[in-house]
Short mmCIF file of C-alpha atoms and ligand atoms in Angstrom, two decimals:
data_model
loop_
_atom_site.label_atom_id
_atom_site.label_comp_id
_atom_site.label_asym_id
_atom_site.label_seq_id
_atom_site.Cartn_x
_atom_site.Cartn_y
_atom_site.Cartn_z
CA MET A 20 55.84 -44.03 17.33
CA SER A 21 53.47 -46.94 16.97
CA ALA A 22 50.12 -46.20 15.33
CA SER A 23 48.40 -48.60 17.75
CA SER A 24 49.31 -46.37 20.70
CA LEU A 25 47.73 -43.32 19.07
CA PRO A 26 44.11 -42.20 19.18
CA ALA A 27 42.04 -43.91 16.50
CA PHE A 28 41.56 -42.10 13.21
CA ASP A 29 38.17 -40.42 13.35
CA PRO A 30 36.64 -39.81 9.89
CA SER A 31 34.48 -37.05 11.34
CA ASP A 32 37.48 -35.30 12.90
CA PRO A 33 40.58 -36.53 11.03
CA LEU A 34 42.87 -33.81 12.40
CA GLY A 35 41.70 -34.15 15.99
CA VAL A 36 40.49 -30.54 16.01
CA ASP A 37 38.01 -31.36 18.75
CA ASP A 38 41.01 -31.50 21.10
CA LEU A 39 41.03 -27.70 20.84
CA LEU A 40 37.56 -27.47 22.36
CA SER A 41 36.80 -27.08 26.07
CA PRO A 42 34.02 -29.10 27.75
CA GLU A 43 31.90 -25.92 27.65
CA ASP A 44 32.51 -25.54 23.91
CA LEU A 45 31.49 -29.16 23.34
CA ALA A 46 28.36 -28.68 25.45
CA VAL A 47 27.33 -25.65 23.37
CA ARG A 48 27.95 -27.58 20.17
CA ASP A 49 25.97 -30.59 21.36
CA THR A 50 23.02 -28.44 22.46
CA VAL A 51 22.79 -26.66 19.12
CA ARG A 52 23.36 -29.85 17.14
CA GLN A 53 20.58 -31.58 19.03
CA TRP A 54 18.21 -28.62 18.61
CA ALA A 55 18.86 -28.46 14.88
CA GLY A 56 18.48 -32.23 14.57
CA ASP A 57 15.15 -32.19 16.40
CA ARG A 58 13.62 -28.97 15.11
CA VAL A 59 15.09 -28.25 11.69
CA LEU A 60 16.25 -31.42 9.95
CA PRO A 61 12.88 -33.23 10.00
CA ARG A 62 11.14 -30.30 8.23
CA ILE A 63 13.84 -28.51 6.28
CA ALA A 64 13.25 -30.16 2.89
CA GLU A 65 9.56 -29.23 3.12
CA TRP A 66 10.36 -25.61 4.07
CA PHE A 67 12.94 -25.33 1.33
CA GLU A 68 10.60 -26.78 -1.28
CA SER A 69 7.69 -24.53 -0.32
CA GLY A 70 9.87 -21.49 0.25
CA GLU A 71 8.11 -20.93 3.59
CA VAL A 72 9.18 -21.39 7.19
CA PRO A 73 5.76 -21.30 8.84
CA GLU A 74 7.23 -21.82 12.30
CA ILE A 75 9.81 -19.04 12.06
CA ARG A 76 8.62 -17.08 15.09
CA GLY A 77 8.51 -20.21 17.25
CA LEU A 78 11.97 -21.19 16.02
CA ALA A 79 13.27 -17.74 16.93
CA ARG A 80 11.93 -18.11 20.48
CA GLU A 81 13.47 -21.57 20.79
CA LEU A 82 16.81 -20.24 19.52
CA GLY A 83 16.49 -17.54 22.17
CA SER A 84 15.85 -20.13 24.85
CA ILE A 85 19.06 -22.01 23.97
CA GLY A 86 21.00 -18.74 24.10
CA ALA A 87 21.82 -18.58 20.38
CA LEU A 88 20.63 -15.01 19.72
CA GLY A 89 23.25 -12.33 20.24
CA MET A 90 25.09 -15.09 22.04
CA SER A 91 28.54 -13.48 22.21
CA LEU A 92 27.15 -10.13 23.41
CA ASP A 93 27.25 -9.24 27.11
CA GLY A 94 24.29 -8.23 29.24
CA TYR A 95 20.68 -7.51 28.20
CA GLY A 96 19.75 -11.19 28.37
CA CYS A 97 22.56 -12.27 26.01
CA ALA A 98 24.61 -15.37 26.75
CA GLY A 99 28.06 -13.71 26.78
CA ALA A 100 29.52 -16.77 25.04
CA SER A 101 32.97 -16.87 23.47
CA ALA A 102 33.55 -16.22 19.78
CA VAL A 103 34.50 -19.89 19.34
CA GLN A 104 31.19 -20.96 20.89
CA TYR A 105 29.30 -18.58 18.62
CA GLY A 106 31.19 -20.03 15.67
CA LEU A 107 30.36 -23.60 16.67
CA THR A 108 26.71 -22.55 16.89
CA CYS A 109 26.81 -21.14 13.37
CA MET A 110 28.44 -24.32 12.10
CA GLU A 111 25.78 -26.57 13.66
CA LEU A 112 22.92 -24.40 12.42
CA GLU A 113 24.29 -24.22 8.91
CA ALA A 114 24.87 -27.98 8.87
CA ALA A 115 21.07 -28.02 9.03
CA ASP A 116 20.47 -25.12 6.63
CA SER A 117 22.09 -21.79 5.75
CA GLY A 118 18.69 -20.12 6.09
CA ILE A 119 18.46 -20.96 9.78
CA ARG A 120 22.02 -19.75 10.36
CA SER A 121 21.08 -16.57 8.48
CA LEU A 122 18.16 -15.97 10.82
CA VAL A 123 20.57 -16.15 13.74
CA SER A 124 23.39 -14.17 12.06
CA VAL A 125 21.16 -11.27 11.15
CA GLN A 126 19.45 -11.25 14.51
CA GLY A 127 22.60 -11.44 16.62
CA SER A 128 25.55 -10.28 14.56
CA LEU A 129 23.83 -7.53 12.61
CA ALA A 130 20.66 -6.17 14.24
CA MET A 131 21.48 -6.83 17.91
CA TYR A 132 25.17 -6.12 17.42
CA ALA A 133 24.37 -2.73 15.85
CA ILE A 134 22.15 -1.78 18.80
CA HIS A 135 24.63 -3.16 21.36
CA ARG A 136 27.59 -1.37 19.71
CA TRP A 137 26.02 1.89 18.59
CA GLY A 138 22.76 2.20 20.53
CA SER A 139 21.88 4.42 23.51
CA GLU A 140 21.19 2.77 26.86
CA GLU A 141 17.49 3.37 26.29
CA GLN A 142 17.57 1.69 22.87
CA LYS A 143 19.45 -1.27 24.31
CA GLN A 144 16.95 -1.69 27.16
CA ARG A 145 14.03 -1.41 24.78
CA TRP A 146 15.15 -3.92 22.17
CA LEU A 147 17.96 -6.24 23.25
CA PRO A 148 16.31 -8.40 25.96
CA ALA A 149 13.31 -9.11 23.71
CA MET A 150 15.60 -9.85 20.78
CA ALA A 151 17.82 -12.16 22.85
CA ALA A 152 14.67 -14.08 23.83
CA GLY A 153 13.56 -14.29 20.19
CA GLU A 154 10.36 -12.40 20.96
CA VAL A 155 11.34 -9.62 18.58
CA ILE A 156 13.10 -10.44 15.30
CA GLY A 157 15.45 -7.86 13.80
CA CYS A 158 16.70 -7.13 10.30
CA PHE A 159 19.57 -5.06 8.90
CA GLY A 160 19.00 -2.90 5.86
CA LEU A 161 22.16 -1.84 4.08
CA THR A 162 21.86 -3.12 0.48
CA GLU A 163 19.74 -1.17 -2.00
CA PRO A 164 18.53 -2.07 -5.49
CA ASP A 165 21.33 0.01 -7.07
CA HIS A 166 23.96 -0.24 -4.33
CA GLY A 167 25.13 -3.64 -3.10
CA SER A 168 28.90 -4.04 -2.98
CA ASP A 169 29.27 -0.26 -2.88
CA PRO A 170 27.03 0.89 -0.03
CA ALA A 171 28.79 4.27 0.06
CA GLY A 172 26.53 5.31 -2.82
CA MET A 173 23.27 4.50 -1.02
CA ARG A 174 20.29 6.66 -1.91
CA THR A 175 18.11 6.16 1.14
CA ARG A 176 18.01 9.55 2.85
CA ALA A 177 17.23 10.69 6.38
CA ARG A 178 16.46 14.39 6.76
CA ARG A 179 15.80 16.38 9.88
CA ASP A 180 12.35 17.87 10.41
CA GLY A 181 12.42 19.67 13.74
CA THR A 182 13.76 17.07 16.12
CA ASP A 183 12.31 14.20 14.05
CA TRP A 184 14.01 12.23 11.33
CA VAL A 185 12.20 11.50 8.05
CA LEU A 186 13.47 8.51 6.03
CA THR A 187 12.83 7.84 2.35
CA GLY A 188 14.31 5.11 0.19
CA ARG A 189 14.41 1.39 -0.55
CA LYS A 190 16.46 -1.51 0.72
CA MET A 191 16.73 -4.82 -1.12
CA TRP A 192 17.48 -8.44 -0.25
CA ILE A 193 16.94 -7.96 3.47
CA THR A 194 16.96 -11.17 5.52
CA ASN A 195 14.13 -11.37 8.12
CA GLY A 196 12.62 -8.14 6.71
CA SER A 197 8.95 -9.17 6.60
CA VAL A 198 9.01 -10.84 10.03
CA ALA A 199 11.08 -8.20 11.80
CA GLY A 200 9.72 -6.18 14.70
CA VAL A 201 12.57 -3.73 14.27
CA ALA A 202 14.65 -2.83 11.24
CA VAL A 203 18.13 -1.35 11.53
CA VAL A 204 18.17 0.92 8.46
CA TRP A 205 21.26 2.73 7.19
CA ALA A 206 20.68 6.06 5.42
CA GLN A 207 22.57 9.08 4.14
CA THR A 208 22.31 12.21 6.28
CA GLU A 209 24.00 15.60 6.11
CA ASP A 210 26.61 14.10 8.43
CA GLY A 211 27.24 10.94 6.42
CA VAL A 212 25.72 7.48 6.77
CA ARG A 213 23.76 6.87 9.98
CA GLY A 214 21.74 3.98 11.37
CA PHE A 215 18.09 4.21 12.46
CA LEU A 216 15.83 1.86 14.40
CA VAL A 217 12.53 1.55 12.57
CA PRO A 218 9.81 -0.35 14.46
CA ALA A 219 7.54 -2.46 12.24
CA GLY A 220 4.20 -0.75 11.81
CA THR A 221 5.67 2.75 11.59
CA PRO A 222 3.56 4.62 8.97
CA GLY A 223 5.28 4.65 5.57
CA PHE A 224 7.34 1.53 6.31
CA SER A 225 6.62 -1.79 4.63
CA ALA A 226 8.60 -4.97 3.97
CA PRO A 227 7.22 -7.07 1.10
CA GLU A 228 8.76 -10.51 0.79
CA ILE A 229 10.94 -11.37 -2.22
CA ARG A 230 9.71 -14.55 -3.90
CA HIS A 231 11.05 -16.91 -6.59
CA LYS A 232 14.47 -17.40 -4.96
CA MET A 233 16.39 -20.49 -6.01
CA SER A 234 18.66 -20.27 -2.97
CA LEU A 235 18.14 -19.70 0.76
CA ARG A 236 14.53 -20.72 0.32
CA ALA A 237 14.11 -21.51 4.02
CA SER A 238 14.75 -17.89 4.90
CA VAL A 239 12.64 -14.75 4.69
CA THR A 240 14.17 -12.21 2.28
CA SER A 241 12.46 -8.87 1.76
CA GLU A 242 12.48 -5.44 0.29
CA LEU A 243 12.19 -2.54 2.74
CA ILE A 244 10.20 0.45 1.50
CA LEU A 245 10.54 3.72 3.38
CA ASP A 246 8.11 6.37 2.25
CA GLU A 247 8.49 9.49 4.39
CA VAL A 248 8.91 7.40 7.54
CA ARG A 249 8.86 9.80 10.50
CA LEU A 250 10.93 8.75 13.50
CA PRO A 251 11.65 10.49 16.80
CA ALA A 252 15.13 11.92 17.40
CA ASP A 253 16.09 9.03 19.66
CA SER A 254 15.72 6.50 16.82
CA ALA A 255 19.20 7.26 15.48
CA LEU A 256 22.21 5.16 16.43
CA GLU A 257 25.27 6.94 17.78
CA VAL A 258 27.63 6.41 14.85
CA GLN A 259 28.41 8.32 11.69
CA GLY A 260 29.99 7.01 8.52
CA LEU A 261 30.24 3.62 6.85
CA ARG A 262 32.30 2.26 9.71
CA GLY A 263 28.93 1.84 11.48
CA PRO A 264 27.44 -0.82 9.20
CA LEU A 265 30.81 -2.23 8.10
CA GLY A 266 31.81 -2.77 11.73
CA CYS A 267 28.69 -4.89 12.21
CA LEU A 268 29.47 -6.91 9.08
CA ASN A 269 32.75 -8.09 10.60
CA HIS A 270 30.89 -10.04 13.23
CA ALA A 271 28.44 -11.63 10.83
CA ARG A 272 31.17 -12.50 8.33
CA TYR A 273 33.09 -14.20 11.12
CA GLY A 274 30.06 -16.41 11.84
CA ILE A 275 29.86 -17.35 8.17
CA VAL A 276 33.49 -18.56 8.23
CA TRP A 277 32.24 -21.31 10.55
CA GLY A 278 28.76 -21.67 9.14
CA ALA A 279 29.92 -22.50 5.63
CA MET A 280 31.91 -25.41 7.01
CA GLY A 281 28.69 -26.75 8.55
CA ALA A 282 27.01 -26.89 5.14
CA ALA A 283 30.15 -28.50 3.72
CA ARG A 284 30.30 -31.06 6.53
CA ALA A 285 26.70 -32.13 6.03
CA SER A 286 27.29 -32.59 2.31
CA PHE A 287 30.55 -34.45 2.86
CA GLU A 288 28.90 -36.80 5.34
CA ALA A 289 26.05 -37.50 2.93
CA ALA A 290 28.56 -38.27 0.16
CA LEU A 291 30.69 -40.52 2.38
CA GLU A 292 27.69 -42.52 3.48
CA TYR A 293 26.38 -42.81 -0.06
CA ALA A 294 29.78 -43.89 -1.36
CA GLY A 295 29.78 -46.75 1.13
CA SER A 296 26.36 -48.07 0.17
CA ARG A 297 25.88 -47.33 -3.52
CA VAL A 298 27.05 -50.30 -5.62
CA GLN A 299 28.03 -50.02 -9.28
CA PHE A 300 30.16 -52.44 -11.28
CA ASP A 301 29.68 -54.89 -8.37
CA ARG A 302 31.33 -52.79 -5.69
CA PRO A 303 30.61 -49.76 -3.53
CA ILE A 304 31.49 -46.60 -5.43
CA GLY A 305 33.62 -45.59 -2.44
CA GLY A 306 36.01 -48.37 -3.50
CA PHE A 307 36.87 -46.62 -6.77
CA GLN A 308 40.00 -44.52 -6.70
CA LEU A 309 38.29 -41.59 -8.38
CA THR A 310 35.64 -41.44 -5.64
CA GLN A 311 38.29 -41.74 -2.94
CA ALA A 312 40.25 -38.89 -4.47
CA LYS A 313 37.12 -36.72 -4.29
CA LEU A 314 36.44 -37.73 -0.67
CA ALA A 315 40.05 -37.15 0.37
CA ASP A 316 40.16 -33.72 -1.26
CA MET A 317 36.82 -32.76 0.27
CA ALA A 318 37.99 -33.86 3.73
CA VAL A 319 41.23 -31.89 3.37
CA GLU A 320 39.44 -28.66 2.47
CA LEU A 321 36.69 -29.19 5.02
CA HIS A 322 39.01 -29.68 7.96
CA LYS A 323 41.47 -27.00 6.85
CA GLY A 324 38.47 -24.67 6.83
CA VAL A 325 37.42 -25.76 10.31
CA LEU A 326 40.98 -25.20 11.58
CA LEU A 327 40.99 -21.75 10.00
CA ALA A 328 37.68 -20.94 11.68
CA HIS A 329 39.12 -22.03 15.05
CA HIS A 330 42.19 -19.91 14.53
CA LEU A 331 40.13 -16.82 13.69
CA GLY A 332 37.82 -17.52 16.63
CA ARG A 333 40.72 -17.62 19.04
CA ARG A 334 42.03 -14.34 17.63
CA LEU A 335 38.60 -12.77 18.04
CA ASP A 336 38.37 -14.00 21.62
CA ALA A 337 41.80 -12.49 22.23
CA GLY A 338 40.72 -9.17 20.67
CA ARG A 339 43.27 -9.60 17.85
CA LEU A 340 41.17 -10.35 14.78
CA ARG A 341 41.52 -7.87 11.92
CA PRO A 342 38.81 -7.33 9.25
CA GLU A 343 41.27 -8.49 6.56
CA GLN A 344 41.64 -11.78 8.42
CA ILE A 345 37.87 -12.18 8.43
CA SER A 346 37.88 -11.56 4.66
CA PHE A 347 40.54 -14.27 4.35
CA GLY A 348 38.29 -16.71 6.20
CA LYS A 349 35.05 -15.82 4.46
CA LEU A 350 36.66 -15.94 1.03
CA ASN A 351 38.30 -19.30 1.58
CA ASN A 352 35.66 -21.12 3.55
CA VAL A 353 32.61 -20.20 1.48
CA ARG A 354 34.45 -20.83 -1.78
CA GLU A 355 35.69 -24.23 -0.59
CA ALA A 356 32.34 -25.13 0.97
CA ILE A 357 30.52 -24.66 -2.30
CA GLU A 358 33.12 -26.79 -4.11
CA ILE A 359 32.69 -29.53 -1.48
CA CYS A 360 28.91 -29.46 -1.96
CA ARG A 361 29.24 -29.59 -5.74
CA THR A 362 31.65 -32.52 -5.53
CA ALA A 363 29.37 -34.30 -3.06
CA ARG A 364 26.57 -33.80 -5.57
CA THR A 365 28.56 -35.69 -8.21
CA ILE A 366 29.13 -38.63 -5.85
CA LEU A 367 25.39 -38.94 -5.32
CA GLY A 368 24.77 -39.07 -9.07
CA ALA A 369 21.14 -38.33 -9.94
CA ASN A 370 20.16 -38.61 -6.29
CA GLY A 371 22.39 -35.60 -5.77
CA ILE A 372 19.81 -33.32 -7.31
CA SER A 373 17.01 -34.58 -5.07
CA LEU A 374 15.77 -32.85 -1.92
CA GLU A 375 15.79 -36.32 -0.34
CA TYR A 376 19.47 -35.59 0.20
CA PRO A 377 20.87 -32.34 1.58
CA VAL A 378 23.68 -31.58 -0.86
CA MET A 379 21.90 -29.71 -3.65
CA ARG A 380 20.02 -27.63 -1.06
CA HIS A 381 23.32 -26.72 0.63
CA ALA A 382 25.01 -25.98 -2.70
CA ALA A 383 22.11 -23.76 -3.74
CA ASN A 384 22.14 -21.95 -0.38
CA LEU A 385 25.86 -21.32 -0.60
CA GLU A 386 25.31 -19.34 -3.82
CA SER A 387 23.72 -16.70 -1.57
CA VAL A 388 26.38 -17.05 1.10
CA LEU A 389 29.02 -16.52 -1.59
CA THR A 390 27.35 -13.20 -2.45
CA TYR A 391 26.07 -11.74 0.79
CA GLU A 392 28.20 -10.20 3.52
CA GLY A 393 30.61 -9.14 0.78
CA THR A 394 30.99 -11.06 -2.49
CA VAL A 395 34.03 -13.22 -3.24
CA GLU A 396 35.38 -10.34 -5.30
CA MET A 397 34.99 -7.83 -2.44
CA HIS A 398 36.96 -10.06 -0.11
CA GLN A 399 39.62 -10.63 -2.76
CA LEU A 400 39.90 -6.86 -3.12
CA VAL A 401 40.09 -6.34 0.66
CA LEU A 402 42.96 -8.84 0.76
CA GLY A 403 44.51 -7.42 -2.40
CA LYS A 404 44.54 -3.97 -0.86
CA ALA A 405 46.05 -5.29 2.38
CA LEU A 406 48.76 -7.14 0.44
CA THR A 407 49.69 -4.40 -2.02
CA GLY A 408 48.64 -1.21 -0.30
CA LEU A 409 46.73 -0.33 -3.47
CA ASP A 410 42.97 0.23 -3.49
CA ALA A 411 41.43 -1.49 -6.55
CA PHE A 412 37.75 -0.97 -5.64
CA ARG A 413 37.34 2.16 -7.77
P1 TGC B 21 36.23 2.51 2.96
O1 TGC B 21 36.59 3.89 2.53
O2 TGC B 21 37.22 1.42 2.85
O3 TGC B 21 35.70 2.57 4.46
C1 TGC B 21 34.75 3.50 4.91
C2 TGC B 21 34.86 3.52 6.42
O4 TGC B 21 34.50 2.25 6.96
C3 TGC B 21 35.64 1.69 7.65
N1 TGC B 21 35.67 0.25 7.35
C4 TGC B 21 35.47 -0.68 8.27
N2 TGC B 21 35.24 -0.59 9.58
C5 TGC B 21 35.07 -1.74 10.24
N3 TGC B 21 35.15 -2.94 9.65
C6 TGC B 21 35.38 -3.07 8.34
N4 TGC B 21 35.42 -4.28 7.78
C7 TGC B 21 35.55 -1.90 7.58
N5 TGC B 21 35.78 -1.67 6.27
C8 TGC B 21 35.86 -0.33 6.14
C9 TGC B 21 36.85 2.43 7.13
O5 TGC B 21 37.90 2.41 8.06
C10 TGC B 21 36.27 3.81 6.93
O6 TGC B 21 36.15 4.40 8.21
P2 TGC B 21 36.41 5.97 8.43
O7 TGC B 21 36.15 6.20 9.87
O8 TGC B 21 37.84 6.19 8.01
O9 TGC B 21 35.44 6.67 7.52
O10 TGC B 21 34.88 2.16 2.21
P3 TGC B 21 34.59 1.82 0.69
O11 TGC B 21 33.42 2.65 0.28
O12 TGC B 21 35.87 1.94 -0.11
O13 TGC B 21 34.11 0.31 0.73
C11 TGC B 21 34.92 -0.73 1.16
C12 TGC B 21 34.21 -2.08 0.92
C13 TGC B 21 34.00 -2.32 -0.55
C14 TGC B 21 35.12 -3.15 1.48
C15 TGC B 21 32.85 -2.07 1.63
O14 TGC B 21 31.96 -1.19 1.07
C16 TGC B 21 32.22 -3.45 1.64
O15 TGC B 21 32.51 -4.26 2.52
N6 TGC B 21 31.29 -3.76 0.68
C17 TGC B 21 30.52 -4.98 0.70
C18 TGC B 21 29.13 -4.68 1.18
C19 TGC B 21 28.56 -5.79 2.00
O16 TGC B 21 29.24 -6.65 2.49
N7 TGC B 21 27.25 -5.76 2.21
C20 TGC B 21 26.65 -6.69 3.07
C21 TGC B 21 25.22 -6.27 3.38
S1 TGC B 21 24.52 -7.10 4.81
C22 TGC B 21 24.30 -8.68 4.31
O17 TGC B 21 24.69 -9.10 3.26
C23 TGC B 21 23.63 -9.55 5.26
S2 TGC B 21 23.33 -11.15 4.70
C24 TGC B 21 23.15 -11.87 6.21
C25 TGC B 21 22.59 -13.22 6.25
O18 TGC B 21 21.44 -13.47 5.78
O19 TGC B 21 23.28 -14.06 6.86
P1 FAD B 22 26.71 -6.08 -7.05
O1 FAD B 22 27.36 -5.22 -6.03
O2 FAD B 22 25.94 -5.42 -8.12
O3 FAD B 22 27.83 -7.01 -7.69
C1 FAD B 22 27.60 -7.78 -8.89
C2 FAD B 22 28.93 -8.44 -9.26
O4 FAD B 22 29.90 -7.43 -9.56
C3 FAD B 22 29.51 -9.27 -8.10
O5 FAD B 22 30.16 -10.39 -8.63
C4 FAD B 22 30.53 -8.31 -7.52
O6 FAD B 22 31.56 -8.96 -6.78
C5 FAD B 22 31.06 -7.63 -8.76
N1 FAD B 22 31.68 -6.35 -8.47
C6 FAD B 22 31.11 -5.24 -7.95
N2 FAD B 22 32.03 -4.27 -7.78
C7 FAD B 22 33.21 -4.79 -8.20
C8 FAD B 22 34.54 -4.29 -8.25
N3 FAD B 22 34.86 -3.07 -7.81
N4 FAD B 22 35.49 -5.10 -8.73
C9 FAD B 22 35.20 -6.35 -9.12
N5 FAD B 22 33.97 -6.89 -9.08
C10 FAD B 22 32.99 -6.10 -8.63
N6 FAD B 22 21.90 -7.14 2.36
C11 FAD B 22 21.58 -6.47 3.50
O7 FAD B 22 21.87 -5.29 3.64
N7 FAD B 22 20.95 -7.11 4.52
C12 FAD B 22 20.58 -8.41 4.47
O8 FAD B 22 20.03 -8.95 5.42
C13 FAD B 22 20.88 -9.13 3.26
N8 FAD B 22 20.48 -10.42 3.13
C14 FAD B 22 20.67 -11.05 1.92
C15 FAD B 22 20.11 -12.33 1.72
C16 FAD B 22 20.25 -12.96 0.50
C17 FAD B 22 19.61 -14.30 0.28
C18 FAD B 22 21.00 -12.35 -0.53
C19 FAD B 22 21.19 -13.06 -1.84
C20 FAD B 22 21.54 -11.11 -0.34
C21 FAD B 22 21.36 -10.43 0.87
N9 FAD B 22 21.84 -9.13 1.06
C22 FAD B 22 21.56 -8.44 2.23
C23 FAD B 22 22.45 -8.40 -0.05
C24 FAD B 22 23.90 -8.74 -0.26
O9 FAD B 22 24.71 -8.21 0.75
C25 FAD B 22 24.30 -8.17 -1.64
O10 FAD B 22 23.64 -8.96 -2.61
C26 FAD B 22 25.80 -8.17 -1.86
O11 FAD B 22 26.42 -7.22 -1.03
C27 FAD B 22 26.16 -7.88 -3.34
O12 FAD B 22 25.46 -6.80 -3.84
P2 FAD B 22 24.67 -6.93 -5.24
O13 FAD B 22 23.83 -8.13 -5.19
O14 FAD B 22 24.02 -5.61 -5.47
O15 FAD B 22 25.78 -7.18 -6.32
#
């Protein structure tokens, strides 16, 4: 085998993983990459610094117009894309910023997915087309101030009053909460945990924004307050038990397996470029062995993570992806992505802490990604249980 007869080594795709993608996959990726490059990258540092995304509703509509909202769902105005295409979309969005990928994850994989999976036909007709178009933003309220990793203990209650439901409780750390037109809220009932669709503006419901975040600053994060919120009987979703919300989390966690690699890729690329141009001791720092070792290790973990995401995507498309396999992917890829960003930060020296470069922003964002959708420890315990047969959660 002569190296000259082989395809050239591509630093942006050293393993040739793009060979696994169809022309349609590549077209989806290019569309999202271009949208993020045009609409997010020029403003993201400003949004992150101010902690505001003033254009969020317009961005949601644009994401709807490129088919990115609920994109792997069928019908109701959704794109019906493959799991791999949804994953590529998450990766491109998160290469811009985790906050923008979060907007899309919560909209499509959590709020829309919950309605698509557990909603009545009437609920689907009412909400899904508008959500797919980005005209209505959704949020997903599972976490509470005292119940994060252990949602089984949630205190939010829904009680029957005639045919109505009356909800009381609080949800915490809810992405999109203050801008949502509809909140999917999970609450305890006499029959176990159930999901409810709460339209914004319902008396007793409010969603104050959480400020002073040091991570995911280009994302709206809110508290949900439910004070005797009265809802008609047909507001409930048709599922009982924790398998309702946890089933939705699978889909969002899968998207994060890809998304995290987007943040890592952007940081790696920034470090590689910097290493080629920054001169110390009369030579580019990329010429020092210690910098090359960092770049090589980052590239290995980045592209292993991308390969893993592809593998899981193909299993999901084939209907063969288990929740434990999603935990495997989320655990590995987010953990490695944050290490890649931290290492990239060192290569940029002092510039690494500046918002002029993306790496510190990505590293800070990934602190949230490491925690939400199941912490590192939760995914270790899911895998630990699958490996040993022993439940170590309690
Ligand atoms: P456990 O007894 O194991 O299960 C209760 C029921 O749920 C079923 N189940 C699942 N079903 C589908 N998919 C999964 N991954 C499932 N995991 C469990 C299970 O079969 C059982 O069903 P049934 O019918 O037998 O009753 O429940 P547990 O209380 O022991 O908890 C297990 C544990 C710890 C893994 C679970 O509570 C968990 O995943 N905790 C982490 C919580 C979490 O991830 N929260 C995320 C909130 S949403 C969010 O963070 C959005 S951020 C989005 C963004 O901005 O991008
Ligand atoms: P805790 O559960 O209190 O955990 C604290 C620490 O203890 C963690 O390290 C945890 O792993 C560890 N721990 C807990 N139990 C065990 C155990 N049995 N064994 C070992 N270690 C353990 N939630 C939503 O419902 N919807 C959203 O849209 C949403 N968006 C979010 C956006 C952001 C920016 C953030 C930061 C969070 C968001 N969350 C959302 C909440 C997120 O899902 C929770 O923060 C997460 O599930 C962890 O819960 P917690 O913060 O209460 O931590």
